[in-house]
Amino acid sequence: MADEKAILTFEGKQIELPVIRGTEGDVAVDISRLYNENKIMTYDPSLASTAVCKSTITYIDGDKGILRYRGIPIEQFVTERPNFIEVAHLLLTGHLPNKEEGVSFRQRLTDNELLHENIRYHFRNMPTAAPPMAQLSASLNNLACFHREFLVLDNDDDFMEVSARLISKIRTIAAFIYRRSQGLPYNYPNPNLRYCANFLHMMFSLPFAQYEVSQEIEDALNLVLILHADHEQNCSAATVRTVASSRANLFASCAAGICALWGPLHGGANVEVMEMLDGIYRGGLTPEECIRMAKDRENRFRLFGFGHRVYKNYDPRAKILRAACDKVFEKMKNRQNDPELNIARRLEELALADPYFIERKLYPNVDFYSGLLLRAMGIPTNMFTVMFAMGRLPGWIAQWKEQHDLSGGRIIRPRQVYMGPNETDYVPFEGRD
Ligand code: ACO
């Protein structure tokens, strides 16, 4: 619909505002010139009604529980079983790699899997018990010192090269962080292994005991990474785009994304969920008490892994992960009756039948079941959000590129409604009460 307009009536004046319609029917009123032309701002503190960009990467319909990467429904990534690297290529370029592109991208990843030896000195000066997310964001930013030729990107080949470097190295860094925390020697990456198998090897092989990667575990990790690969304008992606809008480089922008992801209301929720399940298992708490505390307005406790800004239906990723838990735990005979999986199911059952959760449309999100799967792989709780970051990196890079390539893209710079004191005089020290 060409030239569609919305009318804003304010103080007796009618202001015409252009309307934007997305390819899947999203509607937005374009207020980008409202302030300059009329000195009126809009107020939306958590940006719940604000689209900050036009994007072609990921589509979500929160009411129907739909998620698509570049148009492809997330469920097809389960049935068609691509590997994480193909999905990364899809997000970065907009298409699945053909044979030649696949070989070339994989080769770039393999060629870049080692870290510069000096990065080990960077790790050496951090306490071994330092939070893994702090180590990860510092290390990603540090890569800018070692790959200075990619601080300014002006062609697609350099973009693919630096993307491959980041996606490859974040895996090596994550494994290094874990090995240090355990006082274990570092394992160098093995170029003969696939992305997920190589990560598991770097995590768990011992000097004279090569870790045997089981197909179930490799597949489960591949699935977890794919399901986390992008999620449109969430807190960390919006952070990456904000930093990118100042024309900051890709390393700095992704390091900022890691910091945003760390928070318990975002990616850090996977740690909170597992601590909640552990707490119930150890007997300090019952599922019923958790539900009661989550509903209590005086209590800051939340049912972690539940609720979402966009989904007002079951998060499709949680549905897939729930089924994957059943499958993986069934195969691992000793964990068939995993007590924490049973607790999670009980919590879900209670919440989905409770009017508080029903009225507010609070359903399990991606973090509710992901930790159980990660734990089944042997990954400790304090590494869960690092795993999320590994999965999300291709999405952040794709979001960075989209922001970077905007013709005439302006710096993201919100306004505020000032509510502080009116002009007042400085009081010299002697005159203060
Ligand atoms: N437990 C209890 N109450 C909740 C929860 C929850 N997990 N989530 C939302 N609510 C309540 C809110 O208190 C609010 O109640 P009110 O209307 O009576 O004030 C109502 O539901 C609406 O919630 P909002 O806070 O407005 O939802 P918002 O969109 O701002 O927040 C968020 C979404 C942060 C995900 C929230 O649901 C939450 O804190 N969940 C727990 C943390 C979590 O799992 N985060 C991971 C999200 S997925 C991801 O980032 C990868």
XYZ file of C-alpha atoms and ligand atoms in Angstrom:
484
model
C 0.000 0.000 0.000
C 1.882 3.018 -1.250
C 1.851 6.227 0.811
C -0.198 4.751 3.662
C -0.294 7.231 6.548
C -1.254 7.254 10.234
C -2.487 10.514 11.762
C -1.302 11.730 15.161
C -3.510 14.457 16.618
C -1.795 16.523 19.299
C -2.476 20.022 20.642
C -4.940 20.680 17.838
C -2.433 19.743 15.125
C -2.668 16.734 12.813
C 0.635 15.101 11.970
C 0.853 12.575 9.143
C 3.201 9.670 9.795
C 4.272 7.091 7.166
C 3.290 3.464 7.768
C 5.684 0.547 7.170
C 4.392 -2.974 6.539
C 6.676 -5.999 6.833
C 6.595 -9.001 4.498
C 4.771 -11.058 7.165
C 2.242 -8.348 8.024
C 4.061 -6.450 10.821
C 2.817 -2.860 10.976
C 4.885 0.081 12.221
C 4.250 3.815 12.265
C 7.402 5.627 11.221
C 8.124 8.327 13.806
C 11.795 8.818 12.883
C 11.246 12.463 11.808
C 8.683 13.276 14.494
C 11.089 15.011 16.854
C 13.027 17.030 14.306
C 9.863 18.276 12.621
C 7.514 18.631 15.624
C 9.625 18.507 18.831
C 7.509 15.597 20.118
C 9.055 12.392 21.454
C 7.475 8.976 21.988
C 7.899 7.194 25.336
C 8.662 3.449 25.343
C 11.280 2.739 28.062
C 11.798 -0.961 27.366
C 11.190 -0.565 23.611
C 8.277 -3.027 23.769
C 6.417 -1.189 20.981
C 9.410 0.092 19.061
C 10.995 -1.440 15.948
C 14.592 -0.177 15.843
C 15.377 -1.513 12.377
C 14.071 -3.283 9.286
C 15.626 -6.733 9.194
C 15.685 -9.724 6.850
C 17.369 -12.202 9.194
C 14.898 -13.766 11.635
C 11.118 -13.755 11.879
C 9.129 -14.416 15.067
C 5.364 -14.581 15.473
C 5.068 -14.552 19.259
C 1.333 -15.315 19.333
C 1.603 -18.373 17.133
C 5.003 -19.525 18.473
C 6.736 -19.265 15.076
C 10.481 -18.792 14.582
C 12.213 -18.734 11.191
C 15.804 -18.089 10.152
C 15.898 -16.371 6.751
C 12.369 -17.711 6.185
C 13.078 -21.346 7.152
C 10.944 -22.640 10.084
C 13.058 -23.678 13.075
C 11.423 -27.139 13.103
C 13.031 -27.895 9.724
C 16.453 -27.571 11.306
C 15.490 -30.519 13.497
C 14.111 -32.776 10.773
C 16.678 -31.894 8.073
C 19.585 -32.021 10.555
C 21.963 -29.450 9.032
C 25.102 -28.717 10.997
C 25.550 -25.502 12.960
C 28.078 -24.204 10.439
C 25.562 -24.363 7.568
C 23.084 -22.451 9.730
C 25.756 -19.881 10.557
C 26.407 -19.450 6.823
C 22.666 -19.049 6.228
C 22.411 -16.297 8.846
C 25.539 -14.479 7.659
C 24.833 -14.526 3.927
C 21.074 -15.083 3.590
C 21.420 -18.490 1.888
C 22.399 -22.060 2.705
C 25.900 -22.794 1.400
C 26.246 -24.760 -1.838
C 28.920 -27.460 -1.911
C 31.765 -25.116 -2.811
C 30.744 -22.440 -0.297
C 30.364 -25.085 2.416
C 33.867 -26.446 1.804
C 35.371 -22.980 1.734
C 33.618 -21.811 4.924
C 34.557 -24.977 6.818
C 38.162 -24.601 5.653
C 38.255 -21.031 6.931
C 37.013 -22.265 10.315
C 39.642 -25.006 10.470
C 42.425 -22.625 9.399
C 41.500 -20.296 12.272
C 40.819 -22.679 15.118
C 44.073 -21.998 16.975
C 44.499 -18.981 19.221
C 47.596 -16.811 19.070
C 49.856 -18.213 21.799
C 49.993 -14.782 23.479
C 46.270 -15.062 24.217
C 47.226 -17.699 26.769
C 49.124 -15.011 28.696
C 45.964 -12.934 28.667
C 44.196 -15.830 30.405
C 47.081 -16.410 32.786
C 46.545 -13.127 34.580
C 42.898 -13.768 35.333
C 41.873 -15.663 38.482
C 40.986 -19.250 37.564
C 37.628 -18.825 39.296
C 36.787 -15.665 37.294
C 33.248 -15.750 35.891
C 33.420 -17.464 32.457
C 31.308 -14.740 30.802
C 33.735 -12.033 31.982
C 36.638 -14.053 30.551
C 34.756 -14.633 27.307
C 33.849 -11.010 26.630
C 37.370 -9.833 27.534
C 38.884 -12.477 25.238
C 36.655 -11.597 22.299
C 37.544 -7.940 22.628
C 41.181 -8.941 22.947
C 40.999 -10.655 19.535
C 40.804 -7.144 18.050
C 44.457 -6.709 19.110
C 45.496 -9.811 17.152
C 43.397 -9.281 14.002
C 43.790 -5.561 13.471
C 43.486 -5.926 9.689
C 39.765 -6.631 10.227
C 38.905 -3.611 12.344
C 37.522 -1.923 9.235
C 35.559 -4.217 6.914
C 34.825 -3.050 3.413
C 34.322 -6.202 1.336
C 32.369 -9.459 1.621
C 35.411 -11.715 1.509
C 36.974 -10.038 4.569
C 33.607 -10.219 6.298
C 33.387 -14.002 5.751
C 37.008 -14.423 6.847
C 36.618 -12.523 10.106
C 33.239 -14.187 10.789
C 34.850 -17.617 10.402
C 37.704 -16.561 12.678
C 35.315 -15.447 15.400
C 33.011 -18.473 15.143
C 35.996 -20.813 15.201
C 37.931 -19.083 17.978
C 35.027 -18.586 20.381
C 34.847 -22.381 20.613
C 38.572 -22.656 21.426
C 38.312 -19.815 23.958
C 35.268 -21.394 25.651
C 37.081 -24.718 26.060
C 40.227 -22.936 27.345
C 38.149 -21.132 29.981
C 36.729 -24.438 31.199
C 40.106 -26.223 31.267
C 41.706 -23.424 33.296
C 38.868 -23.506 35.808
C 39.572 -27.208 36.349
C 43.370 -26.878 36.479
C 43.603 -29.122 33.411
C 46.073 -28.757 30.519
C 44.671 -27.088 27.405
C 43.710 -29.301 24.489
C 44.554 -27.907 21.086
C 41.791 -28.170 18.465
C 41.860 -31.182 16.164
C 41.429 -30.135 12.502
C 40.000 -33.552 11.625
C 36.946 -33.116 13.833
C 33.667 -31.357 13.054
C 32.729 -28.160 14.912
C 30.829 -29.730 17.827
C 33.000 -32.847 18.131
C 36.103 -30.644 18.164
C 34.647 -28.555 20.976
C 33.819 -31.661 23.026
C 37.361 -32.943 22.438
C 38.882 -29.641 23.633
C 36.638 -29.749 26.696
C 37.031 -33.343 27.771
C 40.040 -35.161 26.243
C 42.864 -35.966 28.654
C 46.539 -36.261 27.672
C 46.369 -40.069 27.329
C 42.618 -40.558 27.094
C 41.019 -39.181 23.956
C 37.377 -38.253 24.612
C 35.091 -40.516 22.587
C 32.394 -38.297 21.114
C 29.069 -40.146 21.006
C 26.770 -39.360 18.090
C 23.850 -38.524 20.432
C 25.864 -35.957 22.345
C 27.347 -34.394 19.212
C 23.868 -34.144 17.663
C 22.394 -32.685 20.850
C 25.103 -29.997 21.011
C 24.608 -29.205 17.329
C 20.881 -28.778 17.981
C 21.415 -26.548 21.036
C 23.751 -24.261 19.059
C 21.349 -24.037 16.106
C 18.388 -23.196 18.341
C 20.345 -20.329 19.912
C 21.784 -18.974 16.648
C 19.607 -15.861 16.304
C 16.476 -14.348 17.795
C 15.965 -10.947 16.148
C 16.103 -7.835 18.361
C 16.643 -9.375 21.809
C 18.695 -7.523 24.437
C 22.120 -8.729 23.243
C 21.419 -8.366 19.497
C 20.063 -4.865 20.118
C 23.264 -4.135 22.094
C 25.420 -5.384 19.213
C 23.490 -3.159 16.780
C 23.708 -0.140 19.068
C 27.473 -0.512 19.388
C 27.761 -1.171 15.635
C 25.798 2.012 14.908
C 28.716 4.055 16.282
C 30.799 2.234 13.600
C 32.606 0.211 16.256
C 34.341 -2.922 14.953
C 32.878 -6.438 14.970
C 35.022 -7.683 17.891
C 33.995 -4.825 20.201
C 30.337 -5.106 19.193
C 30.170 -8.878 19.835
C 32.032 -8.494 23.162
C 29.301 -6.027 24.184
C 26.685 -8.587 23.116
C 28.271 -11.127 25.465
C 27.998 -8.672 28.374
C 24.295 -8.109 27.655
C 23.661 -11.841 27.365
C 25.182 -12.473 30.797
C 22.209 -11.014 32.725
C 19.748 -13.421 34.409
C 16.758 -11.961 32.568
C 18.449 -12.846 29.250
C 20.999 -15.624 28.568
C 21.992 -15.955 32.227
C 18.536 -17.438 32.863
C 19.844 -20.894 31.880
C 22.124 -20.827 34.959
C 19.273 -19.613 37.199
C 16.995 -22.411 35.958
C 19.536 -25.086 36.797
C 20.243 -23.581 40.215
C 16.490 -23.550 40.874
C 16.163 -27.216 39.821
C 19.228 -28.145 41.903
C 17.762 -26.279 44.894
C 14.516 -28.232 44.616
C 16.390 -31.498 44.180
C 18.555 -30.869 47.248
C 15.353 -30.372 49.208
C 15.541 -26.706 50.132
C 12.475 -25.858 48.087
C 9.469 -27.542 46.489
C 8.080 -26.856 42.999
C 4.901 -25.544 44.663
C 6.943 -23.043 46.720
C 8.737 -21.885 43.586
C 5.426 -21.152 41.895
C 4.184 -19.335 45.008
C 7.348 -17.204 45.227
C 7.214 -16.383 41.517
C 3.680 -15.020 41.945
C 4.502 -12.973 45.038
C 4.952 -9.321 44.079
C 7.019 -8.661 47.232
C 9.530 -11.334 46.197
C 12.118 -10.647 43.482
C 12.176 -14.353 42.616
C 10.965 -15.236 39.110
C 10.250 -18.571 37.584
C 13.397 -18.545 35.459
C 13.038 -20.084 32.017
C 9.460 -18.837 31.866
C 8.008 -15.821 30.080
C 9.175 -13.886 27.069
C 8.805 -10.380 25.684
C 7.683 -11.649 22.283
C 6.306 -15.179 22.775
C 2.837 -15.271 24.245
C 2.721 -18.950 23.408
C 5.102 -21.882 23.877
C 8.580 -20.866 22.692
C 9.157 -23.265 19.743
C 12.771 -23.729 20.834
C 11.655 -24.915 24.282
C 9.299 -27.418 22.654
C 12.178 -28.844 20.593
C 14.556 -28.936 23.565
C 11.985 -30.665 25.770
C 11.654 -33.453 23.186
C 15.459 -33.593 22.776
C 15.867 -34.068 26.563
C 13.474 -37.018 26.463
C 15.409 -38.562 23.573
C 18.915 -37.998 24.948
C 18.060 -39.133 28.470
C 16.373 -42.249 27.163
C 19.538 -43.180 25.263
C 21.736 -42.540 28.304
C 20.385 -45.424 30.325
C 21.857 -44.316 33.659
C 19.967 -41.006 33.405
C 16.631 -42.375 32.262
C 14.918 -41.006 35.334
C 16.860 -37.807 35.697
C 15.384 -36.246 38.843
C 15.891 -32.680 37.630
C 14.112 -33.403 34.347
C 11.190 -34.700 36.393
C 11.262 -31.557 38.562
C 11.287 -29.361 35.448
C 8.305 -31.236 34.042
C 6.467 -30.835 37.354
C 7.177 -27.084 37.450
C 5.962 -26.723 33.886
C 2.809 -28.677 34.666
C 2.061 -26.518 37.720
C 2.741 -23.226 35.934
C 0.712 -24.070 32.831
C -2.303 -24.860 35.029
C -1.983 -21.759 37.221
C -4.187 -18.720 36.452
C -1.262 -16.311 37.161
C 0.795 -17.850 34.340
C -2.212 -18.450 32.079
C -3.451 -14.846 32.291
C -0.002 -13.435 31.620
C 0.689 -15.964 28.847
C 3.903 -17.159 30.471
C 5.286 -20.318 28.863
C 8.666 -22.097 29.006
C 11.339 -20.284 27.003
C 14.573 -21.590 25.460
C 16.397 -21.536 28.802
C 14.021 -23.872 30.611
C 15.277 -27.142 29.120
C 18.638 -26.201 27.556
C 20.599 -26.565 30.824
C 19.414 -30.126 31.341
C 20.767 -31.079 27.938
C 24.041 -29.238 28.491
C 24.487 -30.956 31.818
C 23.880 -34.337 30.183
C 26.850 -33.491 27.919
C 29.036 -32.949 30.994
C 29.075 -29.148 30.708
C 29.066 -27.472 34.140
C 26.401 -24.921 35.069
C 28.735 -21.917 35.111
C 29.519 -22.558 31.407
C 25.881 -22.597 30.253
C 25.710 -18.934 29.226
C 29.056 -19.310 27.435
C 27.421 -22.096 25.391
C 24.537 -19.740 24.609
C 27.047 -17.124 23.415
C 28.785 -19.693 21.168
C 25.443 -20.478 19.565
C 24.348 -16.832 19.290
C 27.567 -15.512 17.736
C 26.508 -16.036 14.061
C 23.302 -14.123 14.814
C 25.177 -11.220 16.397
C 27.534 -11.089 13.409
C 24.604 -11.099 10.957
C 22.904 -8.313 12.949
C 26.161 -6.331 13.030
C 26.500 -6.677 9.230
C 22.939 -5.572 8.585
C 23.477 -2.487 10.764
C 26.913 -1.795 9.241
C 25.604 -2.011 5.662
C 22.656 0.376 6.174
C 23.028 3.132 3.664
C 22.810 6.400 5.579
C 22.623 4.421 8.848
C 22.581 6.865 11.757
C 24.024 6.317 15.215
C 21.446 4.834 17.608
C 20.838 7.567 20.118
C 17.564 7.503 22.060
C 16.038 10.544 23.747
C 14.790 10.937 27.316
C 12.074 12.838 29.151
C 14.025 14.881 31.680
C 12.334 14.796 35.132
C 15.172 16.274 37.225
C 15.514 19.634 38.992
C 14.986 22.870 37.105
C 17.925 25.262 36.826
C 19.504 25.777 40.203
C 22.677 27.567 41.386
C 25.930 25.904 42.493
C 26.389 26.216 46.270
C 30.005 26.761 47.475
C 31.201 24.295 50.151
C 30.900 26.752 53.082
C 27.279 27.516 52.227
C 26.055 23.876 52.216
C 23.888 22.442 55.063
N 7.960 -15.465 36.737
C 6.972 -14.771 37.364
N 6.323 -13.727 36.820
C 6.671 -13.356 35.589
C 7.693 -14.032 34.873
C 8.345 -15.120 35.485
N 9.309 -15.790 34.869
N 7.853 -13.437 33.663
C 6.977 -12.426 33.624
N 6.247 -12.381 34.777
C 5.136 -11.469 35.087
C 5.645 -10.061 35.410
O 5.895 -9.917 36.783
C 4.481 -9.222 34.939
O 3.458 -9.316 35.895
P 2.442 -8.059 36.141
O 1.735 -7.840 34.837
O 1.572 -8.506 37.249
O 3.333 -6.895 36.505
C 3.976 -9.978 33.703
O 4.360 -11.335 33.906
C 4.576 -9.453 32.399
O 5.978 -9.581 32.491
P 7.013 -8.496 32.032
O 8.066 -8.342 33.081
O 6.310 -7.278 31.562
O 7.621 -9.216 30.790
P 8.848 -8.695 29.992
O 8.501 -8.832 28.572
O 9.284 -7.355 30.424
O 10.010 -9.702 30.428
C 11.237 -11.661 30.649
C 10.296 -10.849 29.757
C 12.441 -10.799 31.068
C 11.781 -12.830 29.833
C 10.451 -12.162 31.875
O 9.410 -13.017 31.450
C 11.347 -12.873 32.879
O 11.945 -12.229 33.731
N 11.481 -14.250 32.778
C 12.383 -14.961 33.648
C 13.816 -14.813 33.132
C 14.041 -15.624 31.868
O 13.661 -16.776 31.775
N 14.709 -14.987 30.909
C 15.053 -15.626 29.642
C 14.223 -15.075 28.525
S 14.600 -15.862 26.993
C 16.102 -15.230 26.590
O 16.435 -14.119 26.848
C 17.005 -16.094 25.940
